[in-house]
Amino acid sequence: MIDMRIKAMFFDRPRVQKAVSHANRRALSRAGAFVRTRARTSMRKRRGTSRPGQPPYAHEGSLRRMILFGYEPSRETVVVGPVGFRSSDAPNVLEFGGRTTVVRRRRSSRRGQRVIKTRVRIAARPYMVPALDKERPNLPALWRNSVRGS
């Protein structure tokens, strides 16, 4: 009787899994970088306010600089978006629209500075979803021929 162990003949399973995991991590990281770059370049540096439905203008660039990506190994996913805005819902309100409080400081001749808080409604000016939609056709190519043995 001949005993054949087919699995043992074809694949070194841990090695293949490691190669696939490495290729997936690399492809996802590249995808995150491409979406981040697309979102950043969609924000033009101009004065004033962008039209609703168009990406917001980058007045001084803080929103552009705060768009980052990160690979999450436990789920094998990549997350792309603005981070680091303390107690501000500005990135979320710009992306989806909504209500927020605008704080303006005005100098008063008698008392120094006056703080004026106004509740305003902001129309959506999406920048992350359009960036993903524009990069989506290019993403499968990142996985093409990505698993390679050493």
Tab-separated table of N, CA and C in Angstrom:
chain	number	residue	atom	x	y	z
A	1	MET	N	0.834	-1.181	0.000
A	1	MET	CA	0.000	0.000	0.000
A	1	MET	C	0.885	1.254	0.000
A	2	ILE	N	0.576	2.203	-0.833
A	2	ILE	CA	1.337	3.449	-0.916
A	2	ILE	C	0.581	4.519	-0.142
A	3	ASP	N	1.273	5.161	0.784
A	3	ASP	CA	0.677	6.236	1.590
A	3	ASP	C	1.160	7.570	1.017
A	4	MET	N	0.241	8.372	0.515
A	4	MET	CA	0.625	9.661	-0.069
A	4	MET	C	0.036	10.797	0.760
A	5	ARG	N	0.864	11.674	1.108
A	5	ARG	CA	0.421	12.870	1.832
A	5	ARG	C	0.541	14.044	0.851
A	6	ILE	N	-0.558	14.317	0.212
A	6	ILE	CA	-0.580	15.325	-0.848
A	6	ILE	C	-0.231	16.712	-0.305
A	7	LYS	N	-0.794	17.066	0.831
A	7	LYS	CA	-0.534	18.398	1.382
A	7	LYS	C	0.946	18.611	1.662
A	8	ALA	N	1.591	17.586	2.139
A	8	ALA	CA	3.010	17.712	2.461
A	8	ALA	C	3.853	17.874	1.198
A	9	MET	N	3.377	17.398	0.064
A	9	MET	CA	4.155	17.459	-1.159
A	9	MET	C	4.100	18.828	-1.845
A	10	PHE	N	2.993	19.524	-1.723
A	10	PHE	CA	2.809	20.733	-2.517
A	10	PHE	C	3.181	22.028	-1.816
A	11	PHE	N	2.754	22.191	-0.592
A	11	PHE	CA	2.922	23.493	0.041
A	11	PHE	C	3.622	23.388	1.381
A	12	ASP	N	4.457	24.337	1.612
A	12	ASP	CA	4.982	24.547	2.951
A	12	ASP	C	4.023	25.562	3.560
A	13	ARG	N	2.986	25.091	4.192
A	13	ARG	CA	1.864	25.929	4.599
A	13	ARG	C	2.257	27.166	5.400
A	14	PRO	N	3.054	27.061	6.463
A	14	PRO	CA	3.419	28.285	7.193
A	14	PRO	C	4.155	29.290	6.312
A	15	ARG	N	4.982	28.791	5.436
A	15	ARG	CA	5.729	29.685	4.546
A	15	ARG	C	4.796	30.391	3.565
A	16	VAL	N	3.831	29.668	3.021
A	16	VAL	CA	2.864	30.264	2.089
A	16	VAL	C	1.999	31.284	2.826
A	17	GLN	N	1.538	30.934	4.015
A	17	GLN	CA	0.707	31.871	4.780
A	17	GLN	C	1.483	33.139	5.115
A	18	LYS	N	2.742	32.990	5.450
A	18	LYS	CA	3.573	34.151	5.755
A	18	LYS	C	3.750	35.031	4.519
A	19	ALA	N	3.962	34.416	3.362
A	19	ALA	CA	4.126	35.180	2.118
A	19	ALA	C	2.842	35.911	1.750
A	20	VAL	N	1.703	35.245	1.923
A	20	VAL	CA	0.412	35.875	1.615
A	20	VAL	C	0.147	37.025	2.572
A	21	SER	N	0.427	36.822	3.857
A	21	SER	CA	0.215	37.875	4.845
A	21	SER	C	1.096	39.090	4.553
A	22	HIS	N	2.347	38.833	4.210
A	22	HIS	CA	3.268	39.922	3.889
A	22	HIS	C	2.801	40.684	2.645
A	23	ALA	N	2.382	39.961	1.618
A	23	ALA	CA	1.918	40.598	0.382
A	23	ALA	C	0.648	41.403	0.632
A	24	ASN	N	-0.254	40.867	1.448
A	24	ASN	CA	-1.499	41.575	1.762
A	24	ASN	C	-1.199	42.862	2.532
A	25	ARG	N	-0.305	42.779	3.522
A	25	ARG	CA	0.058	43.964	4.308
A	25	ARG	C	0.673	45.031	3.412
A	26	ARG	N	1.533	44.605	2.530
A	26	ARG	CA	2.187	45.571	1.632
A	26	ARG	C	1.179	46.210	0.665
A	27	ALA	N	0.294	45.399	0.091
A	27	ALA	CA	-0.698	45.928	-0.847
A	27	ALA	C	-1.674	46.869	-0.141
A	28	LEU	N	-2.123	46.504	1.054
A	28	LEU	CA	-3.042	47.377	1.800
A	28	LEU	C	-2.371	48.686	2.198
A	29	SER	N	-1.116	48.624	2.588
A	29	SER	CA	-0.396	49.853	2.944
A	29	SER	C	-0.250	50.769	1.737
A	30	ARG	N	0.039	50.191	0.601
A	30	ARG	CA	0.144	50.999	-0.616
A	30	ARG	C	-1.213	51.592	-0.988
A	31	ALA	N	-2.284	50.799	-0.842
A	31	ALA	CA	-3.632	51.300	-1.130
A	31	ALA	C	-3.965	52.473	-0.216
A	32	GLY	N	-3.636	52.353	1.074
A	32	GLY	CA	-3.874	53.448	2.019
A	32	GLY	C	-3.109	54.695	1.636
A	33	ALA	N	-1.869	54.521	1.204
A	33	ALA	CA	-1.059	55.671	0.793
A	33	ALA	C	-1.639	56.350	-0.446
A	34	PHE	N	-2.126	55.558	-1.394
A	34	PHE	CA	-2.712	56.146	-2.605
A	34	PHE	C	-3.997	56.904	-2.305
A	35	VAL	N	-4.857	56.351	-1.462
A	35	VAL	CA	-6.113	57.032	-1.111
A	35	VAL	C	-5.801	58.306	-0.335
A	36	ARG	N	-4.839	58.237	0.589
A	36	ARG	CA	-4.442	59.428	1.357
A	36	ARG	C	-3.939	60.528	0.422
A	37	THR	N	-3.083	60.173	-0.518
A	37	THR	CA	-2.541	61.158	-1.448
A	37	THR	C	-3.641	61.768	-2.305
A	38	ARG	N	-4.576	60.945	-2.760
A	38	ARG	CA	-5.678	61.439	-3.582
A	38	ARG	C	-6.543	62.416	-2.780
A	39	ALA	N	-6.819	62.101	-1.517
A	39	ALA	CA	-7.629	62.988	-0.673
A	39	ALA	C	-6.904	64.311	-0.430
A	40	ARG	N	-5.602	64.229	-0.179
A	40	ARG	CA	-4.836	65.453	0.079
A	40	ARG	C	-4.786	66.354	-1.150
A	41	THR	N	-4.571	65.765	-2.315
A	41	THR	CA	-4.451	66.592	-3.516
A	41	THR	C	-5.801	67.110	-4.000
A	42	SER	N	-6.896	66.531	-3.522
A	42	SER	CA	-8.212	67.037	-3.929
A	42	SER	C	-8.535	68.374	-3.269
A	43	MET	N	-7.854	68.692	-2.167
A	43	MET	CA	-8.084	69.957	-1.464
A	43	MET	C	-7.147	71.016	-2.021
A	44	ARG	N	-7.724	71.945	-2.739
A	44	ARG	CA	-6.917	72.994	-3.358
A	44	ARG	C	-6.685	74.121	-2.367
A	45	LYS	N	-5.541	74.754	-2.474
A	45	LYS	CA	-5.211	75.848	-1.576
A	45	LYS	C	-5.788	77.142	-2.152
A	46	ARG	N	-6.839	77.615	-1.521
A	46	ARG	CA	-7.522	78.831	-1.972
A	46	ARG	C	-8.155	79.543	-0.796
A	47	ARG	N	-8.520	80.769	-1.020
A	47	ARG	CA	-9.284	81.511	-0.024
A	47	ARG	C	-10.765	81.234	-0.224
A	48	GLY	N	-11.542	81.574	0.773
A	48	GLY	CA	-12.991	81.439	0.641
A	48	GLY	C	-13.474	80.052	1.014
A	49	THR	N	-14.648	79.734	0.522
A	49	THR	CA	-15.305	78.477	0.852
A	49	THR	C	-15.597	77.703	-0.419
A	50	SER	N	-15.351	76.420	-0.382
A	50	SER	CA	-15.642	75.598	-1.554
A	50	SER	C	-17.150	75.414	-1.692
A	51	ARG	N	-17.578	75.061	-2.882
A	51	ARG	CA	-19.000	74.819	-3.113
A	51	ARG	C	-19.417	73.507	-2.463
A	52	PRO	N	-20.650	73.414	-1.984
A	52	PRO	CA	-21.112	72.135	-1.428
A	52	PRO	C	-20.993	71.024	-2.468
A	53	GLY	N	-20.544	69.863	-2.014
A	53	GLY	CA	-20.337	68.738	-2.907
A	53	GLY	C	-18.916	68.642	-3.441
A	54	GLN	N	-18.138	69.728	-3.296
A	54	GLN	CA	-16.735	69.750	-3.720
A	54	GLN	C	-15.841	69.617	-2.487
A	55	PRO	N	-14.613	69.112	-2.635
A	55	PRO	CA	-13.718	69.012	-1.474
A	55	PRO	C	-13.465	70.388	-0.859
A	56	PRO	N	-13.234	70.442	0.443
A	56	PRO	CA	-12.987	71.740	1.084
A	56	PRO	C	-11.663	72.335	0.614
A	57	TYR	N	-11.574	73.650	0.671
A	57	TYR	CA	-10.320	74.310	0.348
A	57	TYR	C	-9.372	74.182	1.529
A	58	ALA	N	-8.088	74.108	1.241
A	58	ALA	CA	-7.066	74.034	2.281
A	58	ALA	C	-6.526	75.437	2.491
A	59	HIS	N	-7.001	76.114	3.525
A	59	HIS	CA	-6.562	77.488	3.778
A	59	HIS	C	-5.133	77.508	4.315
A	60	GLU	N	-4.888	76.807	5.411
A	60	GLU	CA	-3.546	76.764	5.964
A	60	GLU	C	-2.983	75.351	6.002
A	61	GLY	N	-3.752	74.353	5.603
A	61	GLY	CA	-3.231	73.017	5.376
A	61	GLY	C	-3.305	72.027	6.517
A	62	SER	N	-3.936	72.373	7.646
A	62	SER	CA	-3.934	71.430	8.766
A	62	SER	C	-4.739	70.171	8.456
A	63	LEU	N	-5.866	70.305	7.772
A	63	LEU	CA	-6.661	69.121	7.431
A	63	LEU	C	-5.884	68.211	6.484
A	64	ARG	N	-5.196	68.785	5.530
A	64	ARG	CA	-4.396	67.986	4.602
A	64	ARG	C	-3.292	67.221	5.318
A	65	ARG	N	-2.607	67.896	6.234
A	65	ARG	CA	-1.511	67.254	6.962
A	65	ARG	C	-2.001	66.156	7.895
A	66	MET	N	-3.220	66.267	8.392
A	66	MET	CA	-3.736	65.318	9.372
A	66	MET	C	-4.380	64.082	8.741
A	67	ILE	N	-4.437	63.991	7.426
A	67	ILE	CA	-4.958	62.781	6.784
A	67	ILE	C	-3.832	61.749	6.767
A	68	LEU	N	-4.052	60.670	7.489
A	68	LEU	CA	-3.046	59.617	7.622
A	68	LEU	C	-3.685	58.270	7.324
A	69	PHE	N	-2.853	57.246	7.211
A	69	PHE	CA	-3.372	55.891	7.058
A	69	PHE	C	-2.622	54.979	8.001
A	70	GLY	N	-3.268	53.887	8.372
A	70	GLY	CA	-2.637	52.920	9.256
A	70	GLY	C	-3.130	51.514	8.959
A	71	TYR	N	-2.215	50.569	8.980
A	71	TYR	CA	-2.554	49.165	8.770
A	71	TYR	C	-2.919	48.564	10.121
A	72	GLU	N	-4.035	47.852	10.164
A	72	GLU	CA	-4.490	47.213	11.395
A	72	GLU	C	-4.272	45.700	11.257
A	73	PRO	N	-3.224	45.160	11.890
A	73	PRO	CA	-2.867	43.761	11.674
A	73	PRO	C	-3.905	42.758	12.182
A	74	SER	N	-4.606	43.070	13.263
A	74	SER	CA	-5.556	42.092	13.810
A	74	SER	C	-6.706	41.819	12.844
A	75	ARG	N	-7.130	42.824	12.113
A	75	ARG	CA	-8.222	42.662	11.146
A	75	ARG	C	-7.731	42.577	9.712
A	76	GLU	N	-6.454	42.822	9.507
A	76	GLU	CA	-5.862	42.902	8.172
A	76	GLU	C	-6.626	43.890	7.297
A	77	THR	N	-6.745	45.113	7.798
A	77	THR	CA	-7.392	46.202	7.073
A	77	THR	C	-6.514	47.440	7.153
A	78	VAL	N	-6.864	48.414	6.354
A	78	VAL	CA	-6.181	49.703	6.425
A	78	VAL	C	-7.251	50.774	6.655
A	79	VAL	N	-6.913	51.744	7.498
A	79	VAL	CA	-7.822	52.835	7.828
A	79	VAL	C	-7.182	54.122	7.330
A	80	VAL	N	-7.960	54.927	6.605
A	80	VAL	CA	-7.455	56.179	6.056
A	80	VAL	C	-8.398	57.295	6.476
A	81	GLY	N	-7.856	58.392	6.988
A	81	GLY	CA	-8.702	59.512	7.354
A	81	GLY	C	-7.982	60.514	8.228
A	82	PRO	N	-8.662	61.615	8.549
A	82	PRO	CA	-8.054	62.654	9.381
A	82	PRO	C	-7.991	62.228	10.843
A	83	VAL	N	-6.881	62.519	11.492
A	83	VAL	CA	-6.699	62.216	12.908
A	83	VAL	C	-6.075	63.420	13.596
A	84	GLY	N	-6.193	63.459	14.915
A	84	GLY	CA	-5.496	64.484	15.684
A	84	GLY	C	-6.264	65.767	15.897
A	85	PHE	N	-7.545	65.800	15.621
A	85	PHE	CA	-8.332	67.001	15.869
A	85	PHE	C	-8.956	66.878	17.248
A	86	ARG	N	-8.391	67.557	18.210
A	86	ARG	CA	-8.890	67.483	19.570
A	86	ARG	C	-10.211	68.227	19.692
A	87	SER	N	-11.164	67.561	20.225
A	87	SER	CA	-12.491	68.130	20.516
A	87	SER	C	-13.077	68.917	19.345
A	88	SER	N	-12.808	68.459	18.136
A	88	SER	CA	-13.360	69.118	16.960
A	88	SER	C	-14.012	68.073	16.066
A	89	ASP	N	-15.195	68.411	15.608
A	89	ASP	CA	-15.887	67.521	14.680
A	89	ASP	C	-15.809	68.051	13.255
A	90	ALA	N	-14.881	68.959	12.992
A	90	ALA	CA	-14.774	69.594	11.679
A	90	ALA	C	-14.564	68.601	10.537
A	91	PRO	N	-13.642	67.632	10.643
A	91	PRO	CA	-13.460	66.698	9.519
A	91	PRO	C	-14.722	65.904	9.205
A	92	ASN	N	-15.426	65.467	10.231
A	92	ASN	CA	-16.652	64.702	10.042
A	92	ASN	C	-17.756	65.562	9.441
A	93	VAL	N	-17.889	66.786	9.920
A	93	VAL	CA	-18.924	67.685	9.408
A	93	VAL	C	-18.628	68.068	7.963
A	94	LEU	N	-17.363	68.258	7.627
A	94	LEU	CA	-17.023	68.572	6.236
A	94	LEU	C	-17.347	67.401	5.317
A	95	GLU	N	-17.037	66.182	5.749
A	95	GLU	CA	-17.263	65.009	4.908
A	95	GLU	C	-18.748	64.725	4.695
A	96	PHE	N	-19.531	64.781	5.766
A	96	PHE	CA	-20.936	64.360	5.689
A	96	PHE	C	-21.944	65.485	5.822
A	97	GLY	N	-21.516	66.671	6.210
A	97	GLY	CA	-22.439	67.773	6.455
A	97	GLY	C	-23.030	67.652	7.852
A	98	GLY	N	-23.661	68.721	8.306
A	98	GLY	CA	-24.292	68.685	9.622
A	98	GLY	C	-24.191	70.020	10.324
A	99	ARG	N	-24.479	69.990	11.616
A	99	ARG	CA	-24.453	71.209	12.423
A	99	ARG	C	-23.236	71.189	13.331
A	100	THR	N	-22.651	72.358	13.524
A	100	THR	CA	-21.496	72.492	14.403
A	100	THR	C	-21.475	73.898	14.991
A	101	THR	N	-20.639	74.088	15.986
A	101	THR	CA	-20.485	75.395	16.620
A	101	THR	C	-19.210	76.040	16.111
A	102	VAL	N	-19.328	77.270	15.634
A	102	VAL	CA	-18.185	78.035	15.157
A	102	VAL	C	-17.830	79.047	16.234
A	103	VAL	N	-16.567	79.076	16.631
A	103	VAL	CA	-16.103	80.007	17.656
A	103	VAL	C	-15.282	81.085	16.975
A	104	ARG	N	-15.684	82.330	17.196
A	104	ARG	CA	-14.942	83.466	16.639
A	104	ARG	C	-14.508	84.363	17.785
A	105	ARG	N	-13.284	84.814	17.703
A	105	ARG	CA	-12.767	85.733	18.710
A	105	ARG	C	-12.651	87.108	18.071
A	106	ARG	N	-13.249	88.070	18.720
A	106	ARG	CA	-13.201	89.441	18.205
A	106	ARG	C	-12.617	90.350	19.269
A	107	ARG	N	-11.837	91.272	18.826
A	107	ARG	CA	-11.256	92.229	19.767
A	107	ARG	C	-12.275	93.297	20.111
A	108	SER	N	-12.367	93.555	21.366
A	108	SER	CA	-13.253	94.605	21.836
A	108	SER	C	-12.371	95.720	22.392
A	109	SER	N	-12.698	96.949	22.103
A	109	SER	CA	-11.860	98.062	22.529
A	109	SER	C	-11.816	98.193	24.053
A	110	ARG	N	-12.868	97.755	24.745
A	110	ARG	CA	-12.917	97.924	26.194
A	110	ARG	C	-12.450	96.690	26.963
A	111	ARG	N	-12.759	95.500	26.496
A	111	ARG	CA	-12.547	94.302	27.299
A	111	ARG	C	-11.493	93.340	26.754
A	112	GLY	N	-10.762	93.638	25.778
A	112	GLY	CA	-9.789	92.701	25.217
A	112	GLY	C	-10.420	91.872	24.110
A	113	GLN	N	-10.666	90.602	24.389
A	113	GLN	CA	-11.259	89.726	23.376
A	113	GLN	C	-12.659	89.288	23.774
A	114	ARG	N	-13.510	89.192	22.777
A	114	ARG	CA	-14.861	88.672	22.967
A	114	ARG	C	-14.982	87.366	22.215
A	115	VAL	N	-15.559	86.363	22.826
A	115	VAL	CA	-15.760	85.074	22.170
A	115	VAL	C	-17.216	84.992	21.739
A	116	ILE	N	-17.410	84.720	20.449
A	116	ILE	CA	-18.763	84.598	19.901
A	116	ILE	C	-18.927	83.179	19.381
A	117	LYS	N	-19.896	82.462	19.940
A	117	LYS	CA	-20.183	81.096	19.493
A	117	LYS	C	-21.482	81.112	18.710
A	118	THR	N	-21.420	80.536	17.515
A	118	THR	CA	-22.583	80.492	16.641
A	118	THR	C	-22.796	79.057	16.177
A	119	ARG	N	-24.031	78.592	16.220
A	119	ARG	CA	-24.372	77.258	15.735
A	119	ARG	C	-24.710	77.397	14.252
A	120	VAL	N	-23.998	76.644	13.379
A	120	VAL	CA	-24.202	76.768	11.939
A	120	VAL	C	-24.427	75.402	11.320
A	121	ARG	N	-25.061	75.405	10.163
A	121	ARG	CA	-25.266	74.179	9.388
A	121	ARG	C	-24.293	74.216	8.221
A	122	ILE	N	-23.531	73.140	8.075
A	122	ILE	CA	-22.524	73.044	7.014
A	122	ILE	C	-22.987	71.996	6.001
A	123	ALA	N	-22.989	72.371	4.735
A	123	ALA	CA	-23.312	71.406	3.675
A	123	ALA	C	-22.108	70.482	3.475
A	124	ALA	N	-22.360	69.268	3.043
A	124	ALA	CA	-21.293	68.276	2.872
A	124	ALA	C	-20.300	68.716	1.801
A	125	ARG	N	-19.032	68.562	2.144
A	125	ARG	CA	-17.934	68.797	1.212
A	125	ARG	C	-17.012	67.575	1.282
A	126	PRO	N	-17.474	66.464	0.693
A	126	PRO	CA	-16.741	65.199	0.861
A	126	PRO	C	-15.366	65.228	0.212
A	127	TYR	N	-14.425	64.584	0.887
A	127	TYR	CA	-13.065	64.483	0.360
A	127	TYR	C	-12.512	63.070	0.488
A	128	MET	N	-12.953	62.275	1.460
A	128	MET	CA	-12.435	60.912	1.626
A	128	MET	C	-13.154	59.913	0.715
A	129	VAL	N	-14.473	59.950	0.673
A	129	VAL	CA	-15.223	59.001	-0.166
A	129	VAL	C	-14.891	59.197	-1.648
A	130	PRO	N	-14.851	60.438	-2.161
A	130	PRO	CA	-14.453	60.597	-3.571
A	130	PRO	C	-13.024	60.119	-3.843
A	131	ALA	N	-12.122	60.301	-2.868
A	131	ALA	CA	-10.748	59.825	-3.061
A	131	ALA	C	-10.728	58.306	-3.186
A	132	LEU	N	-11.479	57.613	-2.346
A	132	LEU	CA	-11.559	56.156	-2.436
A	132	LEU	C	-12.207	55.725	-3.740
A	133	ASP	N	-13.274	56.407	-4.144
A	133	ASP	CA	-13.959	56.053	-5.387
A	133	ASP	C	-13.043	56.224	-6.603
A	134	LYS	N	-12.205	57.261	-6.597
A	134	LYS	CA	-11.300	57.477	-7.729
A	134	LYS	C	-10.157	56.464	-7.748
A	135	GLU	N	-9.732	56.002	-6.580
A	135	GLU	CA	-8.634	55.037	-6.506
A	135	GLU	C	-9.111	53.593	-6.625
A	136	ARG	N	-10.405	53.337	-6.421
A	136	ARG	CA	-10.936	51.969	-6.408
A	136	ARG	C	-10.560	51.143	-7.647
A	137	PRO	N	-10.622	51.682	-8.881
A	137	PRO	CA	-10.244	50.854	-10.043
A	137	PRO	C	-8.771	50.435	-10.039
A	138	ASN	N	-7.902	51.190	-9.367
A	138	ASN	CA	-6.471	50.888	-9.349
A	138	ASN	C	-6.078	49.900	-8.250
A	139	LEU	N	-6.958	49.657	-7.300
A	139	LEU	CA	-6.595	48.852	-6.134
A	139	LEU	C	-6.337	47.373	-6.443
A	140	PRO	N	-7.128	46.687	-7.268
A	140	PRO	CA	-6.839	45.265	-7.511
A	140	PRO	C	-5.442	45.014	-8.088
A	141	ALA	N	-4.923	45.959	-8.833
A	141	ALA	CA	-3.594	45.787	-9.425
A	141	ALA	C	-2.496	45.716	-8.363
A	142	LEU	N	-2.763	46.225	-7.166
A	142	LEU	CA	-1.761	46.180	-6.103
A	142	LEU	C	-1.522	44.753	-5.615
A	143	TRP	N	-2.511	43.888	-5.784
A	143	TRP	CA	-2.383	42.491	-5.351
A	143	TRP	C	-1.864	41.584	-6.474
A	144	ARG	N	-1.879	42.075	-7.701
A	144	ARG	CA	-1.454	41.246	-8.832
A	144	ARG	C	0.025	40.879	-8.672
A	145	ASN	N	0.323	39.603	-8.745
A	145	ASN	CA	1.684	39.063	-8.625
A	145	ASN	C	2.364	39.490	-7.328
A	146	SER	N	1.603	39.688	-6.264
A	146	SER	CA	2.186	40.167	-5.027
A	146	SER	C	2.763	39.081	-4.131
A	147	VAL	N	2.295	37.839	-4.289
A	147	VAL	CA	2.798	36.732	-3.461
A	147	VAL	C	3.971	36.091	-4.193
A	148	ARG	N	5.118	36.211	-3.571
A	148	ARG	CA	6.319	35.661	-4.190
A	148	ARG	C	7.093	34.864	-3.156
A	149	GLY	N	7.598	33.755	-3.571
A	149	GLY	CA	8.395	32.927	-2.670
A	149	GLY	C	9.834	33.390	-2.634
A	150	SER	N	10.516	33.063	-1.560
A	150	SER	CA	11.919	33.475	-1.476
A	150	SER	C	12.829	32.273	-1.574
